[in-house]
CSV table of C-alpha atoms in Angstrom, one decimal:
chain,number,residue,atom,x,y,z
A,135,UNK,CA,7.0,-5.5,4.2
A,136,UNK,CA,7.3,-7.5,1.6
A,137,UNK,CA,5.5,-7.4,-2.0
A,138,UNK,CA,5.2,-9.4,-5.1
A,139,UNK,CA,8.4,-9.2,-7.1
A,140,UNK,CA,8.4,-8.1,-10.6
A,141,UNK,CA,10.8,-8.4,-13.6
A,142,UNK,CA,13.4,-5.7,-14.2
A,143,UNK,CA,12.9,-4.8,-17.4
A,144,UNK,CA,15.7,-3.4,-18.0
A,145,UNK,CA,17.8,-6.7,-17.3
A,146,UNK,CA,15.9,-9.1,-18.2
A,147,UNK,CA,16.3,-11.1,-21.5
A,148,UNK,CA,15.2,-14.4,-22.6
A,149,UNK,CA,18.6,-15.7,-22.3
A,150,UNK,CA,19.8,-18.4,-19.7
A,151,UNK,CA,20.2,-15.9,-16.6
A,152,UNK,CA,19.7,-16.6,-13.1
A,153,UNK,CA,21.6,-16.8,-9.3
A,154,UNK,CA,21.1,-12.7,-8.3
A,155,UNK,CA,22.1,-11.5,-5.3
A,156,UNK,CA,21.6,-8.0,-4.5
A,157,UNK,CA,23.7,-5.0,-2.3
A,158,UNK,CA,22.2,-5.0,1.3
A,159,UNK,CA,21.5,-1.2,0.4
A,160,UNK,CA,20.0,-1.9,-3.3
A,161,UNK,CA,22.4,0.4,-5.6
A,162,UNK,CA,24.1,-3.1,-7.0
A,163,UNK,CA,23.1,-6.0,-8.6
A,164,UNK,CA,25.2,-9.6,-9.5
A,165,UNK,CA,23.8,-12.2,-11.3
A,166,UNK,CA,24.6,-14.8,-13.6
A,167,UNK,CA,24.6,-15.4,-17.1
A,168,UNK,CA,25.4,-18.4,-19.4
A,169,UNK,CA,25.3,-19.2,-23.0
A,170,UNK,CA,25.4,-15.8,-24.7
A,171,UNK,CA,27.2,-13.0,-26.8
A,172,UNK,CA,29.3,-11.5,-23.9
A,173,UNK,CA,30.2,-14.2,-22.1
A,174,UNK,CA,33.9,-15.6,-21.7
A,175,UNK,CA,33.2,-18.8,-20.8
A,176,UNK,CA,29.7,-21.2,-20.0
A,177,UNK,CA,28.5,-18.5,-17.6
A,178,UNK,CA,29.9,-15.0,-16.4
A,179,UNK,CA,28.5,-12.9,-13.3
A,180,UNK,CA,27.3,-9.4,-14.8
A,181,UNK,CA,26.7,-6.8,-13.0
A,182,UNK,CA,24.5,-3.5,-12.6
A,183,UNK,CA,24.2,-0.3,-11.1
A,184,UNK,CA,20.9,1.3,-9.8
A,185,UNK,CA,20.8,5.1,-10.4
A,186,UNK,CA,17.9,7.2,-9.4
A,187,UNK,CA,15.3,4.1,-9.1
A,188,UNK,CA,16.6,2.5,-12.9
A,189,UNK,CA,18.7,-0.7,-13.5
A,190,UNK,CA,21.7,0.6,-15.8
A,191,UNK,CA,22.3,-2.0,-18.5
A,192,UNK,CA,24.2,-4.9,-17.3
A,193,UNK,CA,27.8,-5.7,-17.8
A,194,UNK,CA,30.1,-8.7,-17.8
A,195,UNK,CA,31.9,-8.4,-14.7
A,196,UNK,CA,35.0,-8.7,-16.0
A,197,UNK,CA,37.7,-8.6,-12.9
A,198,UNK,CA,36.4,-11.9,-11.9
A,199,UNK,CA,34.8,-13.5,-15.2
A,200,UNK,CA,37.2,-16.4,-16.4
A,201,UNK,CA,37.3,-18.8,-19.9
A,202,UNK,CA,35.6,-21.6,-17.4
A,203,UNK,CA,31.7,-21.7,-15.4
A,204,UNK,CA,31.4,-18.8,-12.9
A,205,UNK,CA,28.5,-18.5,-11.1
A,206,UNK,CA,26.5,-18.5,-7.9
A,207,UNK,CA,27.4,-14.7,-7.0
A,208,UNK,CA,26.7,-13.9,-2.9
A,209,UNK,CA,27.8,-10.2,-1.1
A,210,UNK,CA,28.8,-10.3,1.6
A,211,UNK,CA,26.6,-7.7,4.0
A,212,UNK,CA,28.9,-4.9,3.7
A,213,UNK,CA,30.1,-5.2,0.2
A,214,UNK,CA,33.2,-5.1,-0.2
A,215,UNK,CA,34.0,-9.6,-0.7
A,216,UNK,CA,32.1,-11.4,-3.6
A,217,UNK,CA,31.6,-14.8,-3.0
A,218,UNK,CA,31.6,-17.6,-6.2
A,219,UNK,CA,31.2,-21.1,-6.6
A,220,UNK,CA,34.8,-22.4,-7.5
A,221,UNK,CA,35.3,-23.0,-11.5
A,222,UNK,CA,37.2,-26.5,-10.7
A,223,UNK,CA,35.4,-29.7,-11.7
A,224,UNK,CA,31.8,-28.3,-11.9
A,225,UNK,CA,29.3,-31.9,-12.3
C-alpha cells in the first residue's frame, strides 16, 4: 500500500538534486546531483546504500560520473545495467 513519502534526511540537502530511482529491493539509491562541491561536471549521479533501515551518506558515483551533464539514472529491475541520459549535446 502506498503512503505519503517523506524526505530522507540523511540525503537530503538544499542543493540542486533530483531524478532518483531506487533498487527494486530498496538496499540502493541513484540520483542526481548538479552544481556542487563533489561534482565533476554540471551534474553527477551519487549513490547510496541502505543498511539496517538508514540511508549511508551519499557518494559521487564515480565509475560512471564524467567532466560533462549526467543524469536521469534508471535500474534496470534486476540491477545489474544503469541506464543514463547521453552527455552529448544536452538543450
Amino acid at each position: 500500500m502506498w503512503q505519503k513519502g517523506e524526505p530522507i534526511a540523511e540525503l537530503n540537502t538544499d542543493d540542486n538534486e533530483g531524478a532518483q530511482c531506487i533498487s527494486t529491493d530498496g538496499t540502493f539509491l541513484l540520483y542526481t546531483v548538479c552544481n556542487r562541491e563533489g561534482v565533476l561536471g554540471t551534474c553527477d549521479i551519487f549513490f547510496s546504500k541502505n543498511k539496517r533501515i538508514k540511508w549511508q551518506p551519499a557518494r559521487n558515483f564515480a565509475p560512471i560520473s564524467s567532466d560533462r551533464w549526467d543524469s536521469q539514472p534508471s535500474l534496470s529491475a534486476d540491477g545489474r545495467t544503469i541506464f543514463l541520459l547521453p552527455t552529448e549535446q544536452v538543450v
